[in-house]
XYZ file of C-alpha atoms in Angstrom:
594
model
C -145.379 -43.956 173.691
C -148.981 -43.037 174.452
C -149.714 -42.286 178.131
C -152.352 -44.600 179.590
C -155.741 -43.019 180.221
C -156.939 -43.305 183.825
C -160.541 -44.459 184.038
C -162.589 -45.612 187.019
C -161.954 -49.264 187.624
C -158.743 -49.171 185.564
C -155.471 -50.781 186.674
C -154.082 -49.785 190.047
C -150.557 -49.658 188.618
C -149.707 -49.159 184.951
C -146.053 -49.529 183.902
C -145.096 -48.532 180.371
C -141.678 -48.978 178.703
C -139.793 -48.998 182.029
C -136.052 -48.781 181.381
C -133.455 -48.954 184.146
C -129.825 -48.416 183.187
C -126.362 -47.972 184.624
C -123.394 -46.112 183.204
C -120.231 -48.207 182.740
C -116.791 -47.381 181.315
C -117.857 -49.060 178.070
C -121.236 -47.317 177.840
C -124.750 -47.427 179.235
C -126.142 -50.860 180.063
C -129.911 -51.466 180.334
C -130.702 -53.597 183.397
C -134.447 -53.404 182.643
C -135.364 -52.810 179.026
C -138.781 -51.330 178.086
C -140.854 -53.391 180.483
C -144.644 -52.970 180.314
C -147.372 -54.431 182.529
C -150.537 -53.562 184.484
C -151.521 -54.550 188.010
C -155.139 -54.668 189.174
C -156.469 -54.356 192.712
C -156.338 -57.658 194.580
C -154.238 -59.279 191.859
C -150.968 -61.214 192.237
C -148.384 -60.693 189.504
C -145.249 -62.838 189.679
C -142.013 -61.581 188.145
C -140.146 -64.805 187.430
C -136.706 -65.506 186.056
C -133.142 -66.267 187.016
C -130.785 -64.048 188.997
C -129.766 -60.997 186.977
C -132.966 -60.955 184.927
C -134.001 -57.532 186.274
C -136.756 -58.593 188.673
C -135.412 -56.851 191.784
C -134.337 -53.792 189.781
C -137.943 -53.446 188.628
C -139.164 -53.477 192.228
C -136.533 -50.982 193.374
C -137.424 -48.699 190.468
C -141.111 -48.705 191.451
C -140.160 -47.634 194.991
C -137.447 -45.222 193.800
C -134.831 -47.041 195.868
C -132.340 -47.800 193.108
C -128.689 -47.720 194.232
C -126.332 -45.190 192.712
C -125.457 -44.964 189.836
C -128.422 -47.055 188.615
C -131.348 -44.918 187.454
C -134.652 -44.984 185.624
C -133.775 -43.765 182.130
C -137.134 -44.156 180.423
C -140.789 -45.006 180.717
C -143.354 -44.329 183.404
C -145.206 -46.063 186.218
C -148.636 -44.620 186.999
C -150.178 -45.361 190.389
C -153.839 -44.388 190.186
C -152.902 -42.087 187.312
C -149.907 -40.351 188.947
C -146.460 -41.025 187.452
C -144.256 -42.256 190.296
C -141.088 -41.171 188.492
C -142.309 -37.567 188.201
C -142.969 -37.152 191.947
C -140.698 -35.107 194.174
C -138.769 -36.985 196.848
C -141.054 -35.486 199.490
C -144.125 -36.773 197.668
C -142.429 -40.130 197.135
C -142.010 -40.572 200.888
C -145.796 -40.492 201.075
C -145.960 -43.340 198.541
C -143.450 -45.644 200.201
C -145.121 -47.583 202.972
C -148.518 -45.895 202.584
C -149.223 -46.836 198.941
C -146.452 -49.370 198.227
C -145.050 -51.687 200.895
C -141.878 -53.743 200.434
C -140.955 -57.166 201.857
C -137.277 -57.914 201.259
C -135.584 -61.280 200.762
C -133.292 -61.314 203.783
C -134.930 -59.860 206.897
C -131.749 -60.010 208.976
C -130.097 -57.429 206.719
C -133.291 -55.339 206.526
C -133.909 -55.095 210.273
C -131.728 -52.952 212.535
C -129.887 -55.368 214.860
C -129.530 -52.815 217.674
C -133.218 -51.832 217.859
C -135.986 -53.943 219.358
C -138.640 -55.434 217.138
C -141.261 -53.252 218.814
C -139.414 -50.029 218.107
C -138.922 -50.892 214.432
C -142.560 -51.843 213.887
C -143.713 -48.770 215.841
C -141.554 -46.511 213.648
C -143.284 -47.918 210.557
C -146.685 -47.334 212.194
C -145.928 -43.690 212.923
C -144.101 -42.943 209.657
C -147.069 -41.074 208.153
C -149.062 -40.064 211.224
C -148.547 -38.372 214.581
C -149.353 -40.863 217.338
C -148.665 -41.220 221.034
C -146.064 -43.731 222.155
C -148.702 -45.983 223.714
C -150.841 -45.901 220.547
C -147.813 -46.825 218.415
C -146.974 -49.692 220.751
C -150.557 -50.987 220.745
C -150.660 -50.870 216.938
C -147.304 -52.669 216.732
C -148.622 -55.434 218.983
C -151.757 -55.723 216.835
C -149.623 -56.086 213.710
C -147.599 -58.897 215.282
C -150.887 -60.594 216.155
C -152.092 -60.163 212.555
C -148.965 -61.882 211.176
C -149.454 -64.655 213.755
C -146.408 -64.119 215.934
C -147.236 -65.810 219.252
C -146.713 -63.974 222.537
C -146.561 -60.657 220.671
C -146.082 -58.517 223.786
C -142.858 -60.335 224.673
C -141.597 -60.355 221.084
C -141.856 -56.562 220.908
C -139.042 -56.308 223.455
C -136.775 -58.765 221.660
C -134.062 -58.042 219.099
C -134.032 -59.494 215.552
C -131.211 -61.947 216.331
C -133.396 -63.525 219.028
C -135.986 -64.582 216.443
C -135.943 -67.425 213.936
C -135.832 -66.763 210.179
C -139.574 -67.331 209.847
C -140.318 -64.993 212.747
C -138.094 -62.267 211.288
C -139.866 -62.531 207.951
C -143.204 -62.133 209.752
C -141.858 -58.962 211.372
C -140.935 -57.655 207.903
C -144.473 -58.389 206.704
C -145.859 -56.549 209.736
C -143.725 -53.508 208.906
C -144.846 -53.626 205.261
C -148.493 -53.781 206.376
C -148.182 -50.964 208.924
C -149.785 -48.379 206.606
C -152.170 -50.831 204.855
C -150.584 -50.228 201.415
C -152.408 -50.693 198.134
C -149.510 -52.695 196.689
C -147.194 -55.173 198.389
C -143.904 -55.979 196.661
C -142.370 -59.201 198.001
C -138.808 -59.743 196.744
C -137.925 -63.447 197.161
C -139.629 -63.498 200.606
C -139.203 -67.250 201.149
C -135.970 -68.195 199.342
C -133.941 -68.698 202.533
C -136.743 -70.402 204.483
C -137.477 -74.066 205.080
C -140.416 -75.600 203.235
C -142.703 -75.674 206.274
C -141.992 -72.039 207.197
C -142.202 -71.094 203.508
C -145.684 -72.617 203.314
C -146.783 -70.645 206.383
C -145.402 -67.340 205.028
C -146.980 -67.780 201.578
C -150.298 -68.754 203.135
C -150.130 -65.738 205.442
C -149.436 -63.353 202.538
C -152.363 -64.751 200.558
C -154.676 -64.510 203.563
C -153.701 -60.911 204.323
C -153.974 -59.980 200.655
C -157.502 -61.347 200.515
C -158.503 -59.449 203.658
C -157.043 -56.102 202.564
C -157.638 -56.467 198.786
C -154.096 -55.228 198.208
C -152.272 -56.082 194.982
C -149.126 -58.195 195.166
C -145.996 -58.173 193.022
C -144.127 -61.364 193.938
C -140.530 -61.685 192.766
C -139.191 -65.232 192.695
C -137.145 -67.762 190.745
C -139.040 -70.677 192.346
C -141.633 -71.862 189.836
C -143.365 -73.888 192.567
C -144.030 -70.625 194.419
C -145.196 -69.043 191.146
C -147.717 -71.846 190.631
C -148.869 -71.520 194.245
C -149.384 -67.751 194.301
C -149.725 -66.111 190.884
C -152.709 -64.876 188.920
C -150.437 -63.740 186.105
C -146.750 -64.365 185.398
C -144.221 -62.122 183.696
C -141.090 -64.100 182.803
C -137.933 -61.967 182.498
C -134.487 -62.587 181.095
C -131.711 -60.074 180.646
C -133.989 -57.240 181.744
C -136.591 -57.955 179.071
C -139.986 -59.574 178.995
C -139.851 -63.113 177.621
C -143.464 -64.125 178.185
C -146.494 -62.663 179.972
C -149.575 -64.804 180.548
C -152.118 -66.052 183.107
C -150.474 -68.604 185.353
C -152.435 -71.636 184.137
C -151.829 -70.746 180.501
C -148.123 -70.265 181.059
C -147.659 -73.605 182.831
C -149.889 -75.546 180.424
C -148.713 -74.050 177.117
C -145.534 -71.969 177.502
C -144.726 -70.224 174.239
C -141.131 -69.115 174.811
C -138.277 -71.626 174.757
C -136.754 -69.971 177.837
C -139.998 -70.434 179.788
C -140.040 -74.113 178.855
C -136.413 -74.419 180.011
C -137.297 -72.867 183.373
C -140.253 -75.197 183.865
C -138.297 -78.266 182.762
C -135.522 -77.489 185.257
C -137.875 -77.422 188.252
C -137.362 -80.515 190.460
C -140.791 -82.010 191.172
C -141.357 -84.130 194.253
C -142.620 -87.508 193.102
C -140.968 -87.341 189.683
C -138.530 -90.107 190.712
C -141.270 -92.485 191.864
C -140.565 -95.877 190.324
C -137.253 -94.680 188.855
C -134.160 -96.708 189.758
C -131.804 -95.211 192.317
C -128.759 -93.346 190.995
C -125.867 -95.622 190.148
C -123.460 -96.325 193.000
C -119.998 -96.443 191.490
C -117.597 -98.726 193.292
C -120.079 -99.695 196.024
C -119.939 -103.424 195.429
C -119.697 -104.604 199.032
C -122.177 -103.005 201.438
C -120.411 -104.773 204.335
C -117.228 -102.824 203.661
C -116.327 -100.052 206.132
C -118.257 -96.857 205.465
C -116.458 -93.722 204.355
C -118.242 -91.768 207.116
C -119.282 -93.582 210.298
C -121.008 -91.633 213.082
C -122.148 -93.232 216.351
C -123.936 -91.512 219.249
C -122.848 -88.059 218.082
C -123.811 -85.344 220.580
C -123.153 -81.601 220.283
C -124.102 -79.238 223.093
C -123.267 -75.584 223.678
C -123.385 -73.821 227.039
C -125.028 -70.407 227.309
C -123.187 -68.233 229.796
C -124.653 -65.408 231.850
C -124.318 -63.342 235.011
C -121.374 -61.283 236.173
C -119.053 -64.275 236.238
C -120.176 -65.540 232.826
C -120.925 -69.012 234.105
C -123.038 -71.557 232.189
C -126.727 -70.975 232.908
C -128.438 -73.010 230.160
C -127.460 -75.485 227.474
C -128.259 -75.833 223.764
C -128.835 -79.461 222.753
C -127.925 -79.049 219.083
C -127.389 -82.732 218.222
C -128.468 -85.658 220.417
C -127.039 -89.161 220.027
C -127.362 -89.589 216.284
C -125.780 -92.367 214.237
C -125.348 -92.613 210.488
C -123.286 -94.324 207.785
C -122.302 -93.151 204.309
C -120.871 -95.842 202.009
C -118.581 -95.357 199.031
C -120.534 -94.180 195.977
C -123.593 -93.354 198.086
C -125.515 -90.148 198.742
C -127.128 -89.863 202.164
C -129.345 -86.799 202.441
C -129.839 -85.195 205.853
C -133.079 -83.195 205.821
C -135.048 -81.044 208.259
C -135.826 -77.447 209.159
C -133.291 -74.813 210.175
C -132.169 -75.355 213.740
C -132.665 -79.117 213.676
C -128.916 -79.819 213.787
C -128.110 -80.689 210.144
C -125.286 -78.211 209.620
C -123.946 -78.780 213.137
C -123.656 -82.490 212.297
C -121.620 -81.648 209.196
C -119.346 -79.324 211.158
C -118.821 -81.968 213.849
C -117.742 -84.483 211.218
C -115.223 -81.890 210.005
C -114.098 -81.386 213.640
C -115.124 -77.715 213.515
C -117.219 -77.791 216.718
C -116.772 -79.647 220.041
C -118.584 -82.988 220.077
C -118.796 -86.313 221.855
C -119.427 -89.790 220.511
C -117.563 -91.573 217.739
C -116.685 -90.384 214.221
C -114.632 -92.382 211.740
C -113.484 -91.058 208.360
C -112.371 -93.833 206.011
C -111.883 -96.040 209.064
C -109.813 -93.523 211.048
C -111.043 -92.232 214.416
C -111.136 -88.421 214.721
C -112.017 -88.120 218.430
C -109.603 -85.857 220.296
C -107.369 -85.143 217.312
C -105.571 -81.809 217.161
C -105.622 -79.725 213.967
C -102.230 -81.060 212.870
C -103.393 -84.668 213.256
C -106.684 -83.872 211.485
C -104.816 -82.537 208.460
C -104.308 -85.937 206.821
C -107.890 -87.025 207.585
C -109.277 -83.880 205.959
C -107.768 -85.063 202.683
C -110.519 -87.704 202.733
C -113.475 -85.456 203.558
C -114.198 -81.949 202.269
C -117.115 -79.526 202.666
C -119.081 -77.386 200.199
C -121.043 -74.618 201.908
C -124.331 -72.925 200.994
C -122.977 -69.489 200.105
C -120.129 -69.830 197.598
C -119.286 -66.127 197.705
C -118.713 -66.234 201.468
C -116.591 -69.383 201.025
C -114.137 -67.787 198.597
C -111.543 -65.161 199.575
C -112.444 -62.113 197.429
C -108.788 -61.009 197.414
C -107.512 -64.193 195.733
C -107.776 -65.318 192.151
C -109.982 -68.372 191.730
C -107.152 -70.455 190.292
C -105.132 -69.869 193.465
C -108.181 -70.710 195.598
C -108.648 -74.051 193.861
C -104.926 -74.858 194.087
C -104.542 -73.746 197.728
C -105.443 -77.137 199.329
C -102.754 -78.809 197.196
C -100.193 -76.316 198.476
C -101.284 -76.737 202.098
C -100.881 -80.510 201.878
C -97.669 -80.286 199.850
C -99.080 -82.317 196.957
C -98.088 -80.109 194.025
C -96.010 -77.074 193.135
C -95.078 -74.972 190.121
C -96.345 -76.108 186.736
C -97.901 -79.232 188.210
C -100.025 -77.041 190.474
C -101.241 -74.938 187.533
C -102.012 -78.038 185.478
C -103.987 -79.556 188.343
C -106.023 -76.345 188.811
C -106.734 -76.246 185.063
C -107.878 -79.863 185.110
C -110.192 -79.232 188.074
C -111.717 -76.204 186.354
C -112.448 -78.204 183.236
C -113.753 -81.055 185.411
C -116.524 -78.806 186.770
C -117.352 -77.331 183.381
C -115.342 -74.098 183.515
C -112.709 -72.889 181.056
C -109.083 -72.726 182.193
C -109.034 -69.203 180.741
C -111.014 -68.095 183.829
C -108.355 -69.116 186.376
C -106.962 -65.592 186.824
C -110.294 -63.955 187.581
C -111.636 -63.031 191.021
C -114.776 -64.494 192.695
C -116.883 -61.379 192.100
C -116.489 -61.813 188.336
C -118.530 -65.039 188.350
C -122.225 -65.861 188.666
C -123.584 -67.748 191.677
C -123.649 -71.045 189.799
C -120.085 -70.592 188.560
C -118.869 -69.756 192.070
C -120.471 -72.939 193.392
C -118.653 -74.897 190.681
C -115.407 -73.288 191.834
C -116.130 -74.392 195.412
C -116.757 -77.942 194.160
C -113.471 -77.855 192.219
C -111.664 -76.727 195.372
C -113.281 -79.542 197.379
C -112.226 -82.075 194.706
C -108.614 -80.874 194.605
C -107.468 -83.393 197.235
C -109.402 -86.301 195.643
C -111.465 -86.841 198.820
C -113.452 -89.986 199.543
C -116.441 -87.946 200.775
C -117.922 -84.460 200.409
C -120.315 -82.846 202.869
C -122.581 -80.557 200.809
C -124.335 -78.141 203.193
C -127.310 -76.555 201.363
C -124.979 -76.303 198.379
C -127.703 -75.614 195.780
C -130.484 -73.961 197.796
C -129.543 -70.390 196.806
C -129.192 -71.153 193.080
C -131.687 -70.620 190.274
C -133.486 -73.785 189.179
C -131.602 -74.151 185.889
C -128.206 -73.607 187.567
C -129.291 -75.903 190.389
C -130.043 -78.661 187.893
C -126.605 -78.227 186.304
C -124.792 -78.431 189.657
C -126.783 -81.523 190.719
C -125.967 -83.196 187.407
C -122.295 -82.325 187.915
C -122.277 -83.852 191.405
C -123.940 -87.009 190.070
C -121.459 -87.335 187.189
C -118.504 -86.964 189.564
C -119.939 -89.619 191.868
C -120.578 -92.022 188.998
C -116.982 -91.683 187.808
C -115.095 -91.632 191.115
C -117.295 -93.421 193.647
C -117.166 -90.425 195.995
C -119.642 -90.407 198.905
C -121.907 -87.421 199.634
C -123.542 -86.314 202.848
C -126.084 -83.973 201.261
C -127.623 -81.520 203.739
C -130.817 -79.891 202.485
C -134.382 -78.826 203.247
C -135.530 -79.089 199.611
C -137.298 -82.442 199.393
C -137.602 -82.387 195.584
C -133.843 -81.961 195.232
C -133.275 -84.654 197.852
C -135.395 -87.071 195.851
C -133.384 -86.355 192.735
C -129.928 -87.095 194.161
C -130.333 -89.449 197.147
C -129.831 -93.143 197.742
C -130.883 -92.879 201.379
C -132.510 -90.157 203.486
C -132.276 -89.331 207.197
C -134.842 -86.896 208.661
C -133.745 -84.710 211.603
C -135.969 -83.002 214.140
C -134.769 -81.196 217.263
C -131.261 -82.635 217.064
C -132.440 -86.223 216.557
C -132.813 -88.476 213.559
C -136.497 -89.446 213.634
C -136.696 -91.509 210.454
C -134.188 -93.037 208.059
C -134.394 -95.317 205.049
C -134.061 -95.496 201.305
C -135.285 -92.673 199.119
C -138.475 -94.553 198.269
C -139.146 -95.550 201.887
C -138.929 -91.978 203.189
C -140.466 -90.030 200.310
C -143.119 -92.499 199.192
C -144.026 -94.139 202.504
C -143.215 -91.674 205.342
C -144.102 -92.989 208.787
C -143.129 -90.172 211.160
C -145.532 -87.250 211.504
C -142.701 -84.739 211.076
C -141.621 -86.344 207.792
C -145.194 -86.123 206.526
C -145.329 -82.442 207.464
C -142.120 -81.719 205.550
C -143.435 -83.448 202.438
C -146.846 -81.775 202.655
C -145.177 -78.344 202.748
C -143.363 -78.695 199.413
C -144.857 -76.281 196.824
C -146.124 -78.070 193.724
C -145.201 -76.475 190.359
C -148.753 -76.910 189.083
C -151.257 -74.035 189.392
C -154.173 -76.487 189.212
C -153.024 -78.098 192.486
C -153.028 -75.348 195.107
C -153.028 -75.806 198.844
C -155.836 -74.353 200.914
C -155.873 -70.575 200.989
C -155.250 -70.107 204.675
C -152.869 -72.159 206.775
C -153.051 -71.130 210.457
C -149.748 -70.746 212.215
C -148.555 -74.262 213.051
C -145.613 -73.239 215.162
C -141.903 -73.492 214.542
C -139.338 -75.783 216.032
C -139.395 -75.825 219.847
C -136.329 -74.369 221.474
C -133.351 -76.731 221.918
C -132.273 -74.674 224.953
C -132.702 -76.452 228.284
C -131.537 -76.302 231.890
C -128.014 -77.520 232.603
C -129.253 -80.660 234.320
C -131.664 -81.617 231.529
C -131.075 -85.010 229.910
C -133.346 -86.055 227.030
C -134.850 -89.491 226.879
C -132.904 -91.897 224.635
C -134.348 -92.561 221.202
C -135.934 -95.912 220.391
C -136.533 -96.987 216.810
C -138.962 -99.344 215.159
C -137.445 -101.398 212.349
C -139.929 -101.587 209.479
C -137.623 -103.744 207.409
C -135.213 -103.011 204.591
C -133.335 -100.463 206.689
C -136.423 -98.295 207.298
C -136.184 -97.047 210.906
C -138.699 -94.760 212.629
C -138.395 -93.220 216.084
C -141.082 -94.850 218.220
C -141.011 -92.134 220.897
C -142.890 -89.545 218.874
C -142.294 -86.129 220.449
C -143.610 -84.164 217.449
């Protein structure tokens, strides 16, 4: 390996043959294998690939933050000619923050929950300079203004849990910018965010990058984000480079088969235009009772305060919504975080207090105790967003899948094992894996296990709450295809909760759009996605990143605000919703409060 020669105007960062490895009982395993790339000033390089491809390990290696026992075992990374891996830890502290800033994927785990936002930003400001307390505070407020957090002075005194996901990510960007670094590394900065907030964060990063002329290494598995942001793309798989090219070249003429697979797996909004709706197995009579019937559902939570802990304010999470899901049908419930989607799903499962009317397969659930709900829950099951958090890490996956059958007394002994084996094969997993534990599976496999568990009782409906949002695009496509195949064969109904409009288009028969606890528009897939009438629906659709680098949104999107607070005084009563019927089941809220 020949060391790169530093010349004026050369690359800001030059990585040569980077190898990151970990020692295992069976030998050393390379997590990143001889990776080479350059990064110029003001340039955006996207590291793209599926989970486990080595993207995040590359970023952690460049900041010398690798967890034990992972270590850099070869290669070099020269920042303006100096090899980062040869620096002492003291010298490296001068690089972190000042030369290289890091924006992590999940801000809630990166921010200290017991320190105010102001204190954490101020600590980043003063990390490499001696400043008075007032100067640190003033700089922290300026940074919050730069990342477009409204009412910055008040936000400085708040704690991370008091902010929304988009606000917390803006705080992380402010901390990363505190020392005006030459390089920003953003590790999946928008994966957990809704499309509208994602668009604002990406636009903000691009705007700040242009102003500061900093270089950006963006780590993502979302090829729509890659097309939106990248100058160059480095596709990784198994720790190795698969393809490295300018973004337009890579999207137009990908050379590697793996790159083509990634691009082909990306759901594209509008791809289903003119395509017939997915088949509805068993749904021959639309006048038949729905599997899920919800009328005037309302969910409110009291906020208690004072010495006596009495209710002082009230959260209006869901307000008088009604919906129907027929046999063999997929109804998608879409909207931003905090709009009430997941709360609606939990209310249907009787997991939160609610008022109104809910019927599951014709049976009323209002006021039922857990024992009485037991038989009804055989007809409706739930698949959650995070499969790892849904599975008991102490239990073998075969036992987890079989557990509902035991609880309901439907199978025992050999019959139980045979049923678990059948369910595993039904979701595309080998029965040989039944005795493994959840941590031994990938994210996509764990989600398949959760689907198998939900299918164990042969339910009439499944509530899928963001069940594919955390998965890589190729795994996501496999899980969506699995759900569709199961529906085609069994006639099961899905209430599909999501904020990904491209995925919604791919799987839905009908769509209901939620905003501030209300359904503001509902209709068929084509009515909502091809002819949206509510301003909020249009905003959701306009925020979806397009996986085409020739179609980029404007460079700078000023802060458009997030959802208003659903917290109100105890005596507050919202105005009832009124809908306009546009025909064919297309309903739009006429009282537009957007």
